[in-house]
Amino acid sequence: MTSLNLMKVLTAAALLWLGTFSSQPLQAQPALLQNAPGRSVLSLNGSWNYIIDPYENGFYDYRREAFDQSKSGKGGYYDNAKPSSKQEEELIEYDFDKSQAMQIPGDWNSQRPELLYYEGTIWYKKSFALAPKPGKRYFLYFGAINYEAHIYLNGKKLGMHKGGFTPIQYDITEQLSASGDNFVVVKADNTRRPEEVPTINTDWWNYGGITRDVFIAETPATYISDYKVQLAKGDANTVAGYVQLAGEGRANQAVTLNIGEAGLKQTVKTDGEGRATFSVPAKKLARWSPQSPRLYAVSLTSSSDVVQDRIGFRLIETRGQDILLNGRSLYMRGISIHDENPLIPGRARGEGDLRMLLTWAKELGCNYVRLAHYPHNETMLKLADEMGLLVWAEVPVYWTIAWENPATYQNAEQQLTDLISMGKNRASVVVWSVGNETPLGEPRLKFMSSLAKKARALDDTRLISAALELHRTPDNVVHVDDPLGEFLDLTSFNEYAGWYWGGKPGEITKYTFDIKYNKPVMVSEFGGDALAGYHGDANTRWSEEYQEALYVNQLKMLSTIPGLRGMTPWILADFRATRRQHPVYQNGFNRKGLISSTGQRKKAFYVLQEYYRQMAQKYDGK
Ligand code: GCB
């Protein structure tokens, strides 16, 4: 055997032995700047010119060779070419500045009727003035672009990113023009593909484009790139974490953690790689909880940089079938939410839309939200911190994806890593979910358990879960025994009795549950469609009365589960879903919302509100 072959065998054996996938990220996404929106920023939100390019003429030449892979690297729309004075000599078949514009952040589907169903490429261009100052670094930051984004600055490619819901960031210090005149071009492509995450089949609208904030963050040359400031695992009396300096001169620097309002201060020294850990007694810190969402002003100061954040401190753990928040047993009164404003409808565009959704959840009596089925906006996590809502945060590993494709796994793991990076300082976030309704099978178990282990390795201070499926036997027993459950802290499952199976709402109380794990039970979904304003009796599908009866009977049925510690029924508000085709009742909407697409509360809203009032009384004494 040649040494090369021996190496290959050994590597394969090592991978087998690990029983997991390689964790090398496919896309070289550098570590994200922690709390990038909290930096000094130049916003690039607003009007961006765009070109619809279904044939990708701006990316490939007529032989289908990518311009940005050619020798000159030129020829694509990212050149933002302009005819010179000798116009007649040049052929340029596009012009961003004479093209239409749309608002960013914002999906394209809800901004132009002709783009409602569009799946393909759209190019965006924004010019901006920024003369780089000496001794500073500049990071171009996109909150999210769905799905595949090629990003160029002043005609040069910065990189490609896949994943529609996680931030994208490039250090552009060296690419900014000295004159201060710059332009950024983005090729956004929301084409669905089987090997991507999510895959081609989902129950939500495939909103395309630059859907979250765009800005340039400025830092000093040596800067605080990352930090974690949280209570130590299982220890309410210690604040622990780390700080990471980047840039030249990051080694052997003093960094001071200061939580002035709690009289807490510690100075630590970075190692050769710019990293320092700290651990500070924290007896005087008030605990964060939904009833009392106390946040502290936290600062980290080095000789060249200072970052500020508002952070809450709480412990989340499980013991047997209990979920303990700061040591006290908790019932999680939740609701599932999509990142969508049903009133536009379209992707939530910023703080106003997000605050509206969370205010609705509070009106329902929630202390908890499930941010389905993909990472939501960083602002959503900050609002949840501020408003006192616990959060389940999830990656779009949804239904049946390409379990055996290593690139698919690496993509999913990268999205999970970026989600955890974004949310790790938020007290509200208590659950990392690694997926939703994935089918039983060996390759899937390997994929999903690897993700669960990765989540735990990245953050062992929160609970790990996934929304599982169940199966039934003819004796009306519902079984929850998915082997993935072994790797999770909560037994969470989606259950659609009274809608997809189990007869009419009045018939479902005959079911009982057989749950394999001695862990807290979280019903991550149940529900049924109702068209607001359509009335009938409790057996009339699509009527508000049917949905109301379904909620009444679901709550009766679920109360028989001894370990039930919370739920997130499906869903707060009606949302757009391409697969929902009924011309009268659905019209392109999933109507399982408790609130309609015009903001109307349906009858079932009040059923859940009353149940949550009782649960709050039982668990919180109010
Ligand atoms: C589910 C999915 C969710 C769907 C919902 C439905 O189980 O997790 O994404 O929208 O059912 O309405 O069918």
XYZ file of C-alpha atoms and ligand atoms in Angstrom:
635
model
C 0.000 0.000 0.000
C 1.388 3.412 -0.925
C 1.719 5.908 1.867
C -0.962 8.049 0.221
C -3.415 5.145 0.214
C -2.501 4.309 3.765
C -3.251 7.900 4.708
C -6.631 7.677 3.015
C -7.518 4.480 4.852
C -6.403 5.951 8.151
C -8.409 9.120 7.566
C -11.506 7.127 6.642
C -11.032 4.985 9.729
C -10.655 8.053 11.905
C -13.893 9.483 10.528
C -15.696 6.201 11.082
C -14.333 5.996 14.569
C -15.527 9.501 15.315
C -18.920 8.395 14.059
C -19.575 11.924 13.011
C -19.098 14.269 10.087
C -16.074 16.409 9.556
C -16.662 19.830 11.011
C -14.583 21.735 8.462
C -16.818 24.539 7.188
C -17.247 24.492 3.414
C -17.600 28.218 3.068
C -14.848 30.148 4.747
C -17.183 32.306 6.804
C -14.910 34.082 9.280
C -16.071 34.242 12.898
C -18.809 36.826 13.130
C -18.174 40.076 14.936
C -20.016 39.762 18.227
C -22.893 42.248 18.544
C -21.996 43.864 15.217
C -25.142 46.052 15.240
C -23.978 47.518 18.571
C -20.843 48.999 16.927
C -20.422 52.377 15.345
C -22.102 51.681 11.993
C -22.818 53.247 8.636
C -26.226 51.960 7.599
C -26.645 50.872 3.990
C -30.374 50.330 4.427
C -32.672 52.151 2.057
C -33.056 52.218 -1.671
C -30.962 49.729 -3.736
C -31.078 49.491 -7.532
C -31.815 46.048 -8.838
C -31.778 43.948 -12.008
C -33.860 40.784 -12.406
C -31.618 38.186 -14.061
C -33.313 34.792 -14.490
C -30.706 33.655 -17.079
C -27.811 34.870 -14.922
C -26.406 36.954 -17.783
C -24.612 39.094 -15.271
C -22.746 36.100 -13.901
C -21.974 33.811 -16.865
C -20.804 34.496 -20.403
C -22.552 32.850 -23.356
C -20.490 29.669 -22.877
C -21.764 29.596 -19.304
C -18.344 30.369 -17.837
C -18.524 32.510 -14.728
C -17.072 35.977 -15.343
C -15.642 36.132 -11.845
C -13.633 32.937 -12.549
C -12.114 34.304 -15.768
C -8.566 35.632 -16.031
C -9.542 39.285 -15.875
C -12.313 38.618 -13.404
C -14.342 41.197 -15.290
C -17.485 41.257 -17.359
C -20.139 40.591 -14.728
C -22.749 43.042 -13.484
C -20.624 43.475 -10.369
C -18.355 45.725 -12.497
C -21.193 48.268 -12.370
C -19.831 49.417 -15.726
C -20.738 52.797 -17.186
C -20.361 53.848 -20.790
C -17.475 56.267 -21.175
C -17.728 59.421 -23.254
C -17.070 57.375 -26.409
C -20.380 55.635 -25.869
C -20.725 54.221 -29.366
C -17.621 52.025 -28.923
C -18.858 50.105 -25.918
C -21.615 47.620 -25.532
C -22.981 47.555 -21.998
C -26.348 45.894 -21.700
C -27.222 46.888 -18.168
C -27.200 50.035 -16.078
C -27.876 49.830 -12.353
C -28.399 53.539 -11.922
C -31.138 53.621 -14.545
C -32.773 50.456 -13.170
C -35.577 50.315 -10.648
C -34.963 50.428 -6.919
C -36.410 48.573 -3.945
C -36.210 48.928 -0.202
C -33.599 47.042 1.776
C -34.123 45.340 4.131
C -37.013 43.678 2.387
C -37.765 40.526 0.432
C -38.384 41.109 -3.262
C -41.585 39.040 -3.392
C -43.678 41.444 -1.367
C -42.322 44.583 -3.059
C -43.279 43.873 -6.674
C -46.335 41.879 -7.827
C -44.321 40.340 -10.681
C -41.828 38.942 -8.149
C -44.331 37.233 -5.841
C -43.356 33.733 -7.046
C -39.915 34.577 -8.455
C -37.136 32.102 -7.731
C -33.802 32.919 -9.284
C -31.217 35.675 -9.379
C -31.611 39.354 -8.647
C -28.652 41.741 -8.617
C -28.572 44.662 -6.211
C -26.314 47.709 -6.201
C -25.791 50.414 -3.622
C -23.266 53.261 -3.859
C -22.007 54.823 -0.668
C -19.475 57.347 0.555
C -16.905 56.162 3.050
C -13.301 57.261 3.159
C -11.394 54.809 5.334
C -9.698 56.408 8.323
C -6.206 55.276 9.212
C -6.040 52.866 12.115
C -9.598 51.593 11.650
C -11.088 48.384 10.321
C -14.366 48.155 8.415
C -16.741 45.210 8.230
C -19.504 44.914 5.680
C -22.389 43.140 7.402
C -25.637 41.678 6.040
C -28.185 40.421 8.588
C -29.405 37.868 6.000
C -29.635 37.239 2.271
C -31.756 34.398 0.922
C -30.234 32.043 -0.232
C -26.960 32.045 -2.150
C -25.209 35.394 -2.188
C -22.188 36.489 -4.209
C -20.929 39.760 -2.823
C -18.625 42.275 -4.552
C -17.165 45.581 -3.444
C -15.878 48.066 -6.020
C -15.876 45.280 -8.613
C -13.903 42.748 -6.510
C -15.431 39.612 -5.128
C -15.602 39.412 -1.326
C -17.077 35.930 -1.242
C -20.059 33.634 -1.554
C -22.415 32.673 1.249
C -25.149 30.068 1.478
C -27.961 30.114 4.007
C -30.851 32.542 4.033
C -31.083 33.409 7.707
C -27.642 33.949 9.185
C -25.407 37.027 9.090
C -22.711 37.508 6.464
C -19.643 39.574 7.167
C -16.472 40.649 5.328
C -13.509 42.707 6.424
C -13.410 45.339 3.657
C -10.711 47.620 5.080
C -8.330 46.957 2.203
C -11.017 47.094 -0.509
C -12.516 50.501 0.318
C -11.518 53.204 -2.139
C -9.288 55.943 -0.786
C -11.465 58.554 -2.523
C -14.474 57.475 -0.488
C -16.620 56.514 -3.513
C -17.661 52.882 -3.207
C -20.288 50.529 -4.510
C -21.421 47.149 -3.321
C -23.091 44.628 -5.637
C -24.928 41.513 -4.473
C -26.124 38.610 -6.561
C -28.907 36.993 -4.536
C -30.303 33.666 -5.740
C -33.196 31.969 -3.954
C -33.383 28.917 -6.258
C -34.364 25.866 -4.176
C -32.004 22.890 -4.450
C -32.281 19.375 -2.995
C -28.894 19.415 -1.232
C -29.343 22.773 0.472
C -30.509 23.736 3.961
C -33.463 24.030 3.811
C -34.122 21.711 0.912
C -36.675 22.183 -1.892
C -39.712 21.355 0.211
C -40.919 23.639 2.983
C -44.187 25.039 4.276
C -43.176 28.686 4.092
C -42.707 31.244 1.343
C -39.315 31.283 -0.316
C -38.815 35.011 0.174
C -35.741 36.132 -1.773
C -33.249 38.942 -1.461
C -31.570 41.039 1.203
C -34.078 40.593 3.975
C -32.243 42.081 6.954
C -30.169 45.190 7.768
C -27.001 46.042 5.870
C -24.309 48.193 7.449
C -20.599 48.784 7.759
C -19.241 48.445 11.274
C -16.120 50.369 12.208
C -13.603 49.092 14.759
C -10.091 50.015 15.820
C -7.204 48.065 14.252
C -6.978 45.876 17.356
C -10.546 45.145 18.319
C -12.783 42.950 20.423
C -14.096 40.458 17.884
C -15.986 38.144 20.181
C -17.091 37.672 23.779
C -19.386 35.610 25.924
C -20.661 36.917 29.263
C -23.108 34.543 30.967
C -23.595 32.707 34.244
C -21.315 29.687 34.498
C -22.977 26.354 33.795
C -25.046 25.344 36.821
C -23.552 28.103 38.976
C -25.768 31.088 39.748
C -23.003 32.837 41.652
C -20.381 33.111 38.931
C -20.246 35.121 35.731
C -17.960 33.297 33.334
C -16.938 33.713 29.756
C -14.260 34.879 27.415
C -13.140 37.767 25.311
C -11.305 37.550 22.008
C -9.143 40.326 20.605
C -8.286 40.383 16.903
C -5.762 42.280 14.849
C -2.104 42.925 15.375
C -1.202 43.549 18.977
C -3.918 41.236 20.305
C -1.516 39.291 22.523
C -0.875 40.108 26.195
C -3.460 42.850 26.372
C -5.469 43.771 29.444
C -9.238 43.620 28.999
C -11.625 44.774 31.708
C -15.103 43.369 32.178
C -17.324 45.832 33.981
C -20.897 45.400 35.187
C -21.084 48.675 37.076
C -24.653 48.342 38.353
C -23.669 45.136 40.128
C -20.276 46.390 41.313
C -18.609 43.677 39.302
C -15.251 44.191 37.655
C -12.369 42.007 36.519
C -9.293 42.624 34.407
C -7.804 39.729 32.503
C -4.851 39.369 30.175
C -5.094 37.923 26.659
C -2.911 35.019 25.595
C -0.773 34.805 22.448
C -3.919 34.326 20.356
C -5.692 37.312 21.865
C -8.025 35.278 24.051
C -8.753 35.590 27.749
C -11.259 33.876 29.982
C -12.809 35.250 33.143
C -14.785 34.013 36.077
C -16.176 36.532 38.564
C -18.234 36.034 41.746
C -21.694 37.409 41.046
C -23.761 37.055 44.206
C -25.400 40.447 43.809
C -26.732 39.974 40.291
C -30.518 39.920 40.027
C -31.670 37.008 37.878
C -33.341 37.514 34.507
C -36.759 35.886 34.101
C -39.917 36.545 32.067
C -41.511 38.134 35.168
C -38.487 40.307 35.760
C -36.375 40.678 32.605
C -33.511 42.518 34.270
C -30.688 43.474 31.915
C -27.352 44.933 32.996
C -25.131 47.334 31.094
C -21.960 45.330 30.440
C -18.765 46.732 29.010
C -15.502 45.178 27.858
C -12.610 47.569 27.534
C -9.157 47.010 26.047
C -6.496 49.649 25.476
C -7.831 50.272 21.971
C -11.484 49.193 21.993
C -14.646 49.159 24.052
C -17.840 47.217 23.456
C -21.100 47.616 25.276
C -24.005 45.258 25.607
C -27.093 44.738 27.775
C -27.059 41.263 29.209
C -29.367 39.270 31.457
C -28.236 36.463 33.758
C -30.221 33.303 34.377
C -29.801 29.569 34.733
C -31.753 27.076 32.673
C -31.558 23.372 33.501
C -33.647 20.242 33.556
C -34.135 17.832 36.427
C -36.136 14.716 35.622
C -39.253 16.040 33.936
C -38.867 19.572 35.246
C -37.449 22.602 33.519
C -35.798 24.835 36.083
C -35.340 28.536 35.484
C -33.090 29.954 38.185
C -33.798 26.797 40.173
C -37.596 27.080 39.981
C -39.895 24.789 38.059
C -41.261 26.440 34.949
C -44.151 25.983 32.555
C -43.316 27.373 29.135
C -46.381 29.141 27.738
C -45.308 29.476 24.156
C -46.362 30.116 20.603
C -44.586 29.399 17.316
C -43.672 32.377 15.141
C -42.413 32.766 11.564
C -40.175 35.702 10.655
C -43.003 37.309 8.739
C -45.294 40.264 9.143
C -48.696 38.860 8.124
C -50.064 42.344 7.532
C -47.740 43.231 4.614
C -47.319 40.226 4.080
C -43.600 39.637 3.792
C -40.480 39.090 5.876
C -40.360 41.179 9.024
C -38.233 44.187 8.075
C -37.027 45.540 11.373
C -37.689 46.365 14.966
C -41.264 47.664 14.485
C -42.471 44.453 12.815
C -40.656 42.276 15.332
C -41.981 44.171 18.329
C -45.511 43.798 16.963
C -45.155 39.996 16.810
C -43.767 39.741 20.333
C -46.431 42.126 21.680
C -49.070 39.788 20.240
C -47.384 36.852 21.986
C -47.469 38.769 25.282
C -51.159 39.546 24.775
C -51.723 35.805 24.428
C -50.128 35.326 27.841
C -46.862 33.820 26.606
C -43.591 33.680 28.476
C -41.970 31.832 25.570
C -41.731 31.842 21.776
C -40.526 29.276 19.277
C -38.756 31.130 16.493
C -39.457 28.630 13.720
C -37.912 27.172 11.512
C -34.650 29.052 10.942
C -32.588 31.720 12.695
C -34.560 34.917 13.228
C -33.214 38.451 13.299
C -30.673 39.305 16.005
C -32.973 42.194 16.974
C -35.704 39.641 17.751
C -33.453 38.017 20.349
C -32.661 41.399 21.903
C -36.351 42.321 22.041
C -37.121 38.978 23.696
C -34.452 39.773 26.300
C -36.044 43.143 26.923
C -39.696 41.985 26.886
C -39.207 38.890 29.006
C -39.827 36.069 26.540
C -37.907 32.801 26.548
C -36.769 31.694 23.098
C -36.430 28.414 21.203
C -34.063 29.114 18.296
C -33.795 26.729 15.351
C -31.881 25.898 12.163
C -33.719 25.072 8.900
C -33.008 21.340 8.970
C -36.574 20.683 7.970
C -38.369 17.551 6.749
C -36.242 15.459 4.375
C -32.883 16.872 3.478
C -29.797 15.241 1.926
C -28.717 13.275 5.022
C -25.838 11.534 3.307
C -24.278 14.560 1.647
C -21.305 15.830 3.714
C -21.615 19.320 2.188
C -25.219 19.484 3.367
C -24.113 18.557 6.856
C -21.338 21.143 6.860
C -23.757 23.801 5.689
C -26.234 22.896 8.474
C -23.453 22.912 11.041
C -22.232 26.312 9.849
C -25.735 27.748 10.168
C -26.000 26.273 13.672
C -22.605 27.719 14.599
C -23.560 31.175 13.356
C -26.909 31.029 15.150
C -25.232 30.106 18.427
C -22.620 32.800 17.926
C -25.357 35.380 17.404
C -27.505 34.326 20.354
C -25.029 33.196 22.994
C -25.209 36.382 25.091
C -29.008 36.545 25.145
C -30.664 35.446 28.385
C -33.927 34.885 26.519
C -32.479 32.088 24.389
C -32.853 28.844 26.330
C -33.227 26.182 23.628
C -31.147 25.413 20.520
C -33.205 23.290 18.150
C -31.353 21.267 15.547
C -34.315 20.615 13.282
C -37.954 19.922 12.617
C -39.924 16.767 11.705
C -37.049 14.775 10.284
C -37.852 11.167 9.314
C -36.436 8.121 11.141
C -33.410 6.376 9.615
C -29.711 5.734 10.206
C -28.140 8.479 8.038
C -30.570 10.978 9.506
C -29.812 9.879 13.061
C -26.111 10.317 12.443
C -26.654 13.747 10.900
C -29.029 14.970 13.588
C -27.125 13.565 16.564
C -23.929 15.135 15.185
C -25.706 18.475 15.081
C -26.978 18.004 18.635
C -23.455 17.197 19.846
C -22.084 20.198 18.002
C -24.661 22.488 19.631
C -23.729 21.146 23.051
C -20.013 21.535 22.355
C -20.556 25.149 21.330
C -22.822 25.984 24.246
C -23.407 23.679 27.199
C -25.361 26.300 29.180
C -28.597 25.896 27.224
C -30.996 23.072 26.386
C -30.734 21.163 23.113
C -33.837 19.980 21.328
C -35.509 19.206 18.000
C -39.160 18.954 16.985
C -39.687 15.191 16.613
C -42.377 13.136 14.942
C -44.593 10.523 16.581
C -46.407 7.380 15.519
C -49.680 5.764 16.526
C -50.905 2.237 17.175
C -54.492 0.993 16.664
C -55.113 1.132 20.437
C -55.146 4.959 20.167
C -51.737 5.283 21.756
C -49.412 7.961 20.478
C -45.762 6.894 20.773
C -42.793 9.221 21.071
C -39.656 7.072 20.870
C -37.435 8.622 18.194
C -33.860 7.510 19.040
C -32.683 11.100 18.510
C -34.427 11.790 21.821
C -31.403 10.279 23.628
C -29.279 13.221 22.512
C -31.750 15.925 23.523
C -32.674 17.657 26.796
C -36.358 18.074 26.004
C -38.770 15.620 24.423
C -40.421 17.871 21.867
C -42.823 16.703 19.199
C -45.311 18.044 16.676
C -48.758 16.533 16.934
C -51.706 17.259 14.634
C -54.614 15.272 16.110
C -57.893 16.745 14.909
C -56.373 18.153 11.743
C -54.172 15.711 9.781
C -55.348 12.623 11.681
C -57.521 11.458 14.553
C -60.943 12.589 13.336
C -62.912 15.621 14.425
C -61.798 17.868 17.298
C -64.347 16.261 19.646
C -62.861 12.796 19.058
C -59.216 13.345 19.925
C -59.410 13.054 23.694
C -59.387 9.258 23.256
C -55.635 9.350 22.566
C -53.073 8.679 25.255
C -49.332 9.173 25.106
C -46.465 6.758 25.558
C -43.270 8.766 25.851
C -39.984 6.916 26.055
C -37.824 9.507 27.786
C -37.880 10.755 31.346
C -37.366 14.350 30.255
C -39.543 17.456 30.194
C -42.157 17.235 27.436
C -42.584 20.189 25.131
C -45.291 20.022 22.480
C -43.605 21.987 19.748
C -46.682 22.129 17.475
C -50.385 21.412 17.240
C -53.107 23.311 15.425
C -55.504 23.562 12.526
C -56.520 26.089 9.868
C -59.322 28.604 10.313
C -60.283 31.413 7.982
C -60.974 34.436 10.173
C -64.605 35.479 9.900
C -65.728 32.107 8.513
C -68.184 30.543 10.952
C -69.743 27.107 11.286
C -70.039 24.455 13.961
C -67.228 22.607 15.713
C -67.147 20.035 12.889
C -66.940 22.516 10.029
C -63.369 22.470 8.762
C -61.782 25.886 8.164
C -64.238 27.607 10.521
C -63.167 29.523 13.601
C -65.392 27.208 15.645
C -63.522 24.119 14.409
C -60.171 25.624 15.382
C -61.617 26.700 18.726
C -62.884 23.169 19.470
C -59.551 21.760 18.346
C -57.713 23.902 20.893
C -60.171 23.030 23.685
C -59.731 19.307 23.066
C -55.997 19.430 22.424
C -55.470 21.097 25.784
C -57.608 18.404 27.466
C -55.721 15.620 25.724
C -52.255 17.055 26.375
C -52.984 17.657 30.071
C -52.886 13.876 30.537
C -49.101 13.897 29.884
C -47.437 13.987 33.315
C -44.190 15.501 32.027
C -45.819 18.311 30.038
C -43.830 21.470 30.761
C -44.740 23.653 27.870
C -45.979 24.082 24.334
C -45.695 26.245 21.252
C -48.907 25.718 19.260
C -48.777 26.364 15.535
C -48.906 29.382 15.080
C -49.215 33.032 16.189
C -50.327 34.439 12.832
C -51.381 33.273 9.381
C -48.411 33.160 7.038
C -47.792 32.822 3.333
C -47.086 29.273 2.159
C -46.928 28.309 -1.511
C -48.210 24.790 -0.912
C -51.483 26.061 0.615
C -53.638 26.188 -2.490
C -57.288 26.093 -1.459
C -58.821 29.005 -3.384
C -61.412 29.894 -0.771
C -59.912 29.068 2.607
C -56.187 29.348 2.049
C -55.319 31.397 -0.998
C -51.591 30.903 -0.529
C -51.748 31.188 3.268
C -51.303 28.653 5.996
C -54.327 29.620 8.124
C -53.281 27.973 11.378
C -52.652 31.397 12.864
C -54.469 32.460 16.008
C -54.308 35.922 14.455
C -55.371 36.434 10.843
C -53.488 38.112 8.028
C -55.494 41.246 8.761
C -54.685 41.186 12.472
C -57.996 39.713 13.651
C -57.887 37.457 16.729
C -59.653 34.172 15.973
C -61.779 32.389 18.587
C -59.017 29.893 19.431
C -56.778 32.797 20.452
C -58.982 33.287 23.513
C -58.983 29.575 24.385
C -55.200 29.504 24.572
C -55.116 32.865 26.356
C -57.404 31.501 29.101
C -55.343 28.303 29.428
C -52.156 30.342 29.765
C -53.805 32.528 32.407
C -54.462 29.379 34.434
C -50.961 28.003 33.927
C -49.411 31.321 34.952
C -51.456 31.171 38.123
C -50.440 27.601 38.814
C -46.708 28.041 38.220
C -46.047 31.713 38.875
C -48.818 32.356 41.363
C -50.400 35.149 39.393
C -45.707 21.109 10.614
C -44.521 21.911 10.255
C -44.870 23.346 9.978
C -46.115 23.408 9.103
C -47.247 22.802 9.882
C -48.564 22.714 9.087
O -45.630 20.092 11.199
O -43.504 21.832 11.222
O -43.793 23.979 9.361
O -46.408 24.690 8.699
O -46.928 21.492 10.246
O -49.299 23.673 9.067
O -48.796 21.679 8.490
